[in-house]
mmCIF file with all atom_site columns, C-alpha atoms in Angstrom:
data_model
loop_
_atom_site.group_PDB
_atom_site.id
_atom_site.type_symbol
_atom_site.label_atom_id
_atom_site.label_alt_id
_atom_site.label_comp_id
_atom_site.label_asym_id
_atom_site.label_entity_id
_atom_site.label_seq_id
_atom_site.pdbx_PDB_ins_code
_atom_site.Cartn_x
_atom_site.Cartn_y
_atom_site.Cartn_z
_atom_site.occupancy
_atom_site.B_iso_or_equiv
_atom_site.pdbx_formal_charge
_atom_site.auth_seq_id
_atom_site.auth_comp_id
_atom_site.auth_asym_id
_atom_site.auth_atom_id
_atom_site.pdbx_PDB_model_num
ATOM 1   C CA . MET A 1 1   ? -7.361 10.750  26.527 1.00 35.00 ? 1   MET A CA 1
ATOM 2   C CA . ASP A 1 2   ? -7.628 7.939   23.976 1.00 52.00 ? 2   ASP A CA 1
ATOM 3   C CA . GLU A 1 3   ? -4.628 5.663   23.684 1.00 62.00 ? 3   GLU A CA 1
ATOM 4   C CA . THR A 1 4   ? -3.289 4.545   20.314 1.00 64.00 ? 4   THR A CA 1
ATOM 5   C CA . TYR A 1 5   ? -1.364 1.323   19.905 1.00 75.00 ? 5   TYR A CA 1
ATOM 6   C CA . ALA A 1 6   ? -0.725 1.172   16.130 1.00 84.00 ? 6   ALA A CA 1
ATOM 7   C CA . GLN A 1 7   ? 0.547  -2.410  15.835 1.00 88.00 ? 7   GLN A CA 1
ATOM 8   C CA . ARG A 1 8   ? 1.730  -3.921  12.583 1.00 91.00 ? 8   ARG A CA 1
ATOM 9   C CA . ALA A 1 9   ? 2.625  -7.536  11.745 1.00 95.00 ? 9   ALA A CA 1
ATOM 10  C CA . TYR A 1 10  ? 5.178  -8.569  9.104  1.00 96.00 ? 10  TYR A CA 1
ATOM 11  C CA . LEU A 1 11  ? 6.176  -11.814 7.440  1.00 97.00 ? 11  LEU A CA 1
ATOM 12  C CA . VAL A 1 12  ? 9.943  -11.703 6.963  1.00 95.00 ? 12  VAL A CA 1
ATOM 13  C CA . LEU A 1 13  ? 12.069 -14.076 4.890  1.00 95.00 ? 13  LEU A CA 1
ATOM 14  C CA . LEU A 1 14  ? 15.795 -13.980 5.684  1.00 88.00 ? 14  LEU A CA 1
ATOM 15  C CA . HIS A 1 15  ? 18.692 -16.228 4.794  1.00 85.00 ? 15  HIS A CA 1
ATOM 16  C CA . ARG A 1 16  ? 19.491 -18.804 7.480  1.00 81.00 ? 16  ARG A CA 1
ATOM 17  C CA . LEU A 1 17  ? 22.998 -17.372 7.896  1.00 71.00 ? 17  LEU A CA 1
ATOM 18  C CA . THR A 1 18  ? 21.562 -14.006 8.967  1.00 70.00 ? 18  THR A CA 1
ATOM 19  C CA . LYS A 1 19  ? 22.662 -13.247 12.497 1.00 64.00 ? 19  LYS A CA 1
ATOM 20  C CA . ALA A 1 20  ? 22.350 -10.427 14.975 1.00 61.00 ? 20  ALA A CA 1
ATOM 21  C CA . VAL A 1 21  ? 25.823 -9.076  14.297 1.00 61.00 ? 21  VAL A CA 1
ATOM 22  C CA . SER A 1 22  ? 26.802 -6.862  11.413 1.00 66.00 ? 22  SER A CA 1
ATOM 23  C CA . SER A 1 23  ? 30.016 -8.587  10.375 1.00 77.00 ? 23  SER A CA 1
ATOM 24  C CA . TYR A 1 24  ? 29.893 -11.236 7.668  1.00 78.00 ? 24  TYR A CA 1
ATOM 25  C CA . SER A 1 25  ? 32.614 -12.802 5.604  1.00 79.00 ? 25  SER A CA 1
ATOM 26  C CA . ASP A 1 26  ? 32.554 -12.255 1.838  1.00 79.00 ? 26  ASP A CA 1
ATOM 27  C CA . ALA A 1 27  ? 31.619 -15.923 1.411  1.00 81.00 ? 27  ALA A CA 1
ATOM 28  C CA . GLU A 1 28  ? 28.673 -15.529 3.812  1.00 79.00 ? 28  GLU A CA 1
ATOM 29  C CA . LEU A 1 29  ? 27.471 -12.414 1.983  1.00 78.00 ? 29  LEU A CA 1
ATOM 30  C CA . ASP A 1 30  ? 27.639 -14.253 -1.341 1.00 78.00 ? 30  ASP A CA 1
ATOM 31  C CA . ALA A 1 31  ? 25.780 -17.259 0.094  1.00 77.00 ? 31  ALA A CA 1
ATOM 32  C CA . MET A 1 32  ? 23.059 -15.022 1.526  1.00 80.00 ? 32  MET A CA 1
ATOM 33  C CA . ALA A 1 33  ? 22.261 -13.267 -1.767 1.00 87.00 ? 33  ALA A CA 1
ATOM 34  C CA . PHE A 1 34  ? 18.935 -14.294 -3.291 1.00 91.00 ? 34  PHE A CA 1
ATOM 35  C CA . ASP A 1 35  ? 16.623 -12.905 -5.952 1.00 93.00 ? 35  ASP A CA 1
ATOM 36  C CA . PRO A 1 36  ? 13.468 -11.573 -4.252 1.00 95.00 ? 36  PRO A CA 1
ATOM 37  C CA . ASP A 1 37  ? 11.517 -11.931 -7.516 1.00 96.00 ? 37  ASP A CA 1
ATOM 38  C CA . GLU A 1 38  ? 12.173 -15.678 -7.487 1.00 97.00 ? 38  GLU A CA 1
ATOM 39  C CA . VAL A 1 39  ? 11.060 -15.818 -3.838 1.00 97.00 ? 39  VAL A CA 1
ATOM 40  C CA . THR A 1 40  ? 7.866  -13.928 -4.752 1.00 97.00 ? 40  THR A CA 1
ATOM 41  C CA . ALA A 1 41  ? 7.138  -16.404 -7.558 1.00 98.00 ? 41  ALA A CA 1
ATOM 42  C CA . LEU A 1 42  ? 7.341  -19.323 -5.102 1.00 98.00 ? 42  LEU A CA 1
ATOM 43  C CA . VAL A 1 43  ? 5.520  -17.633 -2.213 1.00 98.00 ? 43  VAL A CA 1
ATOM 44  C CA . GLY A 1 44  ? 2.651  -16.423 -4.404 1.00 97.00 ? 44  GLY A CA 1
ATOM 45  C CA . LEU A 1 45  ? 2.332  -13.132 -2.539 1.00 96.00 ? 45  LEU A CA 1
ATOM 46  C CA . ALA A 1 46  ? 3.746  -9.771  -3.598 1.00 97.00 ? 46  ALA A CA 1
ATOM 47  C CA . PRO A 1 47  ? 6.056  -8.339  -0.940 1.00 97.00 ? 47  PRO A CA 1
ATOM 48  C CA . THR A 1 48  ? 5.543  -4.862  0.467  1.00 97.00 ? 48  THR A CA 1
ATOM 49  C CA . THR A 1 49  ? 9.333  -4.507  0.606  1.00 94.00 ? 49  THR A CA 1
ATOM 50  C CA . SER A 1 50  ? 12.115 -6.459  -1.060 1.00 95.00 ? 50  SER A CA 1
ATOM 51  C CA . ASN A 1 51  ? 15.661 -5.894  -2.200 1.00 91.00 ? 51  ASN A CA 1
ATOM 52  C CA . ARG A 1 52  ? 18.583 -7.669  -3.774 1.00 91.00 ? 52  ARG A CA 1
ATOM 53  C CA . ARG A 1 53  ? 21.994 -7.616  -2.199 1.00 86.00 ? 53  ARG A CA 1
ATOM 54  C CA . GLY A 1 54  ? 23.801 -4.547  -3.540 1.00 80.00 ? 54  GLY A CA 1
ATOM 55  C CA . GLU A 1 55  ? 20.621 -2.635  -4.433 1.00 83.00 ? 55  GLU A CA 1
ATOM 56  C CA . ARG A 1 56  ? 20.518 0.834   -2.879 1.00 78.00 ? 56  ARG A CA 1
ATOM 57  C CA . GLY A 1 57  ? 23.605 -0.033  -0.856 1.00 79.00 ? 57  GLY A CA 1
ATOM 58  C CA . ARG A 1 58  ? 21.993 -3.076  0.815  1.00 80.00 ? 58  ARG A CA 1
ATOM 59  C CA . ARG A 1 59  ? 24.412 -5.643  2.159  1.00 79.00 ? 59  ARG A CA 1
ATOM 60  C CA . LEU A 1 60  ? 21.774 -8.390  2.362  1.00 81.00 ? 60  LEU A CA 1
ATOM 61  C CA . SER A 1 61  ? 18.882 -9.570  0.232  1.00 89.00 ? 61  SER A CA 1
ATOM 62  C CA . GLY A 1 62  ? 15.494 -9.246  1.893  1.00 90.00 ? 62  GLY A CA 1
ATOM 63  C CA . TRP A 1 63  ? 11.809 -10.003 1.412  1.00 96.00 ? 63  TRP A CA 1
ATOM 64  C CA . GLU A 1 64  ? 8.919  -8.916  3.637  1.00 96.00 ? 64  GLU A CA 1
ATOM 65  C CA . TYR A 1 65  ? 5.155  -8.634  3.548  1.00 98.00 ? 65  TYR A CA 1
ATOM 66  C CA . SER A 1 66  ? 3.455  -6.302  6.020  1.00 96.00 ? 66  SER A CA 1
ATOM 67  C CA . MET A 1 67  ? -0.116 -5.706  6.998  1.00 95.00 ? 67  MET A CA 1
ATOM 68  C CA . PRO A 1 68  ? -1.517 -2.202  7.450  1.00 94.00 ? 68  PRO A CA 1
ATOM 69  C CA . VAL A 1 69  ? -1.199 -0.687  10.912 1.00 92.00 ? 69  VAL A CA 1
ATOM 70  C CA . MET A 1 70  ? -3.987 -1.732  13.283 1.00 91.00 ? 70  MET A CA 1
ATOM 71  C CA . ASP A 1 71  ? -5.166 0.335   16.246 1.00 88.00 ? 71  ASP A CA 1
ATOM 72  C CA . THR A 1 72  ? -5.228 -2.446  18.822 1.00 86.00 ? 72  THR A CA 1
ATOM 73  C CA . ALA A 1 73  ? -3.568 -3.164  22.151 1.00 83.00 ? 73  ALA A CA 1
ATOM 74  C CA . ILE A 1 74  ? -3.884 -6.930  21.601 1.00 87.00 ? 74  ILE A CA 1
ATOM 75  C CA . THR A 1 75  ? -1.105 -8.479  19.522 1.00 89.00 ? 75  THR A CA 1
ATOM 76  C CA . GLU A 1 76  ? -3.238 -11.477 18.565 1.00 93.00 ? 76  GLU A CA 1
ATOM 77  C CA . PHE A 1 77  ? -5.452 -9.218  16.439 1.00 93.00 ? 77  PHE A CA 1
ATOM 78  C CA . ALA A 1 78  ? -2.465 -8.009  14.407 1.00 94.00 ? 78  ALA A CA 1
ATOM 79  C CA . MET A 1 79  ? -1.042 -11.545 14.233 1.00 96.00 ? 79  MET A CA 1
ATOM 80  C CA . THR A 1 80  ? -4.263 -13.223 13.091 1.00 96.00 ? 80  THR A CA 1
ATOM 81  C CA . ALA A 1 81  ? -4.829 -10.594 10.404 1.00 97.00 ? 81  ALA A CA 1
ATOM 82  C CA . LEU A 1 82  ? -1.396 -11.475 9.002  1.00 98.00 ? 82  LEU A CA 1
ATOM 83  C CA . LEU A 1 83  ? -1.979 -15.222 9.378  1.00 98.00 ? 83  LEU A CA 1
ATOM 84  C CA . ASP A 1 84  ? -5.295 -14.951 7.533  1.00 98.00 ? 84  ASP A CA 1
ATOM 85  C CA . ARG A 1 85  ? -3.403 -13.397 4.622  1.00 97.00 ? 85  ARG A CA 1
ATOM 86  C CA . ILE A 1 86  ? -0.362 -15.709 4.555  1.00 98.00 ? 86  ILE A CA 1
ATOM 87  C CA . ASP A 1 87  ? -1.916 -19.097 5.488  1.00 97.00 ? 87  ASP A CA 1
ATOM 88  C CA . PRO A 1 88  ? -3.004 -19.714 1.872  1.00 97.00 ? 88  PRO A CA 1
ATOM 89  C CA . CYS A 1 89  ? 0.661  -19.202 0.875  1.00 97.00 ? 89  CYS A CA 1
ATOM 90  C CA . ALA A 1 90  ? 2.081  -21.657 3.449  1.00 97.00 ? 90  ALA A CA 1
ATOM 91  C CA . ASP A 1 91  ? 3.272  -24.181 0.844  1.00 97.00 ? 91  ASP A CA 1
ATOM 92  C CA . GLY A 1 92  ? 4.897  -21.412 -1.201 1.00 98.00 ? 92  GLY A CA 1
ATOM 93  C CA . ILE A 1 93  ? 6.600  -19.962 1.869  1.00 97.00 ? 93  ILE A CA 1
ATOM 94  C CA . ALA A 1 94  ? 7.990  -23.406 2.721  1.00 97.00 ? 94  ALA A CA 1
ATOM 95  C CA . ALA A 1 95  ? 9.115  -23.928 -0.904 1.00 97.00 ? 95  ALA A CA 1
ATOM 96  C CA . ALA A 1 96  ? 10.930 -20.560 -0.952 1.00 97.00 ? 96  ALA A CA 1
ATOM 97  C CA . CYS A 1 97  ? 12.621 -21.371 2.356  1.00 95.00 ? 97  CYS A CA 1
ATOM 98  C CA . ARG A 1 98  ? 13.842 -24.715 0.997  1.00 95.00 ? 98  ARG A CA 1
ATOM 99  C CA . ALA A 1 99  ? 14.919 -23.347 -2.395 1.00 95.00 ? 99  ALA A CA 1
ATOM 100 C CA . PHE A 1 100 ? 16.900 -20.373 -1.067 1.00 93.00 ? 100 PHE A CA 1
ATOM 101 C CA . ASP A 1 101 ? 17.879 -21.610 2.413  1.00 92.00 ? 101 ASP A CA 1
ATOM 102 C CA . LEU A 1 102 ? 15.673 -18.986 4.053  1.00 94.00 ? 102 LEU A CA 1
ATOM 103 C CA . GLN A 1 103 ? 13.990 -18.785 7.432  1.00 93.00 ? 103 GLN A CA 1
ATOM 104 C CA . ALA A 1 104 ? 10.506 -17.356 7.851  1.00 96.00 ? 104 ALA A CA 1
ATOM 105 C CA . GLY A 1 105 ? 9.582  -15.181 10.768 1.00 95.00 ? 105 GLY A CA 1
ATOM 106 C CA . ILE A 1 106 ? 6.903  -12.832 11.969 1.00 96.00 ? 106 ILE A CA 1
ATOM 107 C CA . ARG A 1 107 ? 7.574  -9.477  13.560 1.00 93.00 ? 107 ARG A CA 1
ATOM 108 C CA . VAL A 1 108 ? 4.910  -7.618  15.486 1.00 92.00 ? 108 VAL A CA 1
ATOM 109 C CA . VAL A 1 109 ? 5.869  -3.999  15.948 1.00 89.00 ? 109 VAL A CA 1
ATOM 110 C CA . ASN A 1 110 ? 4.182  -1.414  18.126 1.00 84.00 ? 110 ASN A CA 1
ATOM 111 C CA . ASN A 1 111 ? 4.503  1.836   16.199 1.00 72.00 ? 111 ASN A CA 1
ATOM 112 C CA . GLU A 1 112 ? 3.559  3.869   19.285 1.00 68.00 ? 112 GLU A CA 1
ATOM 113 C CA . PRO A 1 113 ? 6.540  3.358   21.620 1.00 61.00 ? 113 PRO A CA 1
ATOM 114 C CA . ASP A 1 114 ? 4.878  5.279   24.461 1.00 62.00 ? 114 ASP A CA 1
ATOM 115 C CA . HIS A 1 115 ? 2.322  2.466   24.682 1.00 53.00 ? 115 HIS A CA 1
ATOM 116 C CA . ALA A 1 116 ? 4.542  -0.509  23.839 1.00 51.00 ? 116 ALA A CA 1
ATOM 117 C CA . ALA A 1 117 ? 4.722  -1.668  27.448 1.00 59.00 ? 117 ALA A CA 1
ATOM 118 C CA . SER A 1 118 ? 0.939  -1.679  27.754 1.00 64.00 ? 118 SER A CA 1
ATOM 119 C CA . ALA A 1 119 ? 0.300  -3.747  24.601 1.00 72.00 ? 119 ALA A CA 1
ATOM 120 C CA . LEU A 1 120 ? -0.986 -7.212  25.483 1.00 79.00 ? 120 LEU A CA 1
ATOM 121 C CA . VAL A 1 121 ? 1.104  -10.030 24.015 1.00 85.00 ? 121 VAL A CA 1
ATOM 122 C CA . PHE A 1 122 ? -1.449 -12.827 23.949 1.00 87.00 ? 122 PHE A CA 1
ATOM 123 C CA . TYR A 1 123 ? -1.993 -15.763 21.574 1.00 94.00 ? 123 TYR A CA 1
ATOM 124 C CA . SER A 1 124 ? -4.769 -18.325 21.758 1.00 96.00 ? 124 SER A CA 1
ATOM 125 C CA . PRO A 1 125 ? -4.013 -22.035 21.295 1.00 97.00 ? 125 PRO A CA 1
ATOM 126 C CA . THR A 1 126 ? -5.473 -21.795 17.770 1.00 97.00 ? 126 THR A CA 1
ATOM 127 C CA . THR A 1 127 ? -3.084 -18.992 16.834 1.00 96.00 ? 127 THR A CA 1
ATOM 128 C CA . ILE A 1 128 ? -0.140 -20.880 18.348 1.00 96.00 ? 128 ILE A CA 1
ATOM 129 C CA . GLN A 1 129 ? -1.070 -23.945 16.269 1.00 97.00 ? 129 GLN A CA 1
ATOM 130 C CA . ARG A 1 130 ? -1.256 -21.807 13.111 1.00 96.00 ? 130 ARG A CA 1
ATOM 131 C CA . LEU A 1 131 ? 2.189  -20.375 13.848 1.00 96.00 ? 131 LEU A CA 1
ATOM 132 C CA . ALA A 1 132 ? 3.602  -23.850 14.489 1.00 96.00 ? 132 ALA A CA 1
ATOM 133 C CA . ARG A 1 133 ? 2.243  -25.125 11.152 1.00 95.00 ? 133 ARG A CA 1
ATOM 134 C CA . LEU A 1 134 ? 4.094  -22.290 9.395  1.00 95.00 ? 134 LEU A CA 1
ATOM 135 C CA . GLY A 1 135 ? 7.293  -23.018 11.353 1.00 95.00 ? 135 GLY A CA 1
ATOM 136 C CA . VAL A 1 136 ? 8.087  -19.336 11.878 1.00 95.00 ? 136 VAL A CA 1
ATOM 137 C CA . TRP A 1 137 ? 10.100 -17.492 14.490 1.00 93.00 ? 137 TRP A CA 1
ATOM 138 C CA . ILE A 1 138 ? 8.334  -14.629 16.266 1.00 94.00 ? 138 ILE A CA 1
ATOM 139 C CA . GLU A 1 139 ? 9.736  -11.293 17.328 1.00 91.00 ? 139 GLU A CA 1
ATOM 140 C CA . HIS A 1 140 ? 8.014  -8.477  19.211 1.00 86.00 ? 140 HIS A CA 1
ATOM 141 C CA . ALA A 1 141 ? 9.491  -5.017  19.011 1.00 80.00 ? 141 ALA A CA 1
ATOM 142 C CA . PRO A 1 142 ? 8.391  -1.765  20.620 1.00 70.00 ? 142 PRO A CA 1
#
């Protein structure tokens, strides 16, 4: 039986006040609102998903760019495909983060939860250096 891993990598831009809890003060919610179109103009890359605070019931503004799903058990392949696409936008990503007090991060998601534990989380020194130059956080999710 062939195994499928279906990994996808995302660049995510979130406000620095974003935290893992769901309760925010009104002042925090106001501070975290940003216009995703203005972020797009600075980044120089059209998002695959974005929203303004209040749109479609969203409590927070958001901006994300995702790569197509890859059938690979090795996370570095999904990560480097994303890095190849966003590296040319590094200055724009940094400018958007400064202008709107955002933090940039990369999520690698295994869309086949039955195989999430067998996916190989591996990054070469070159990939680690590329990630460090971007100054991103990294999250892996099954």
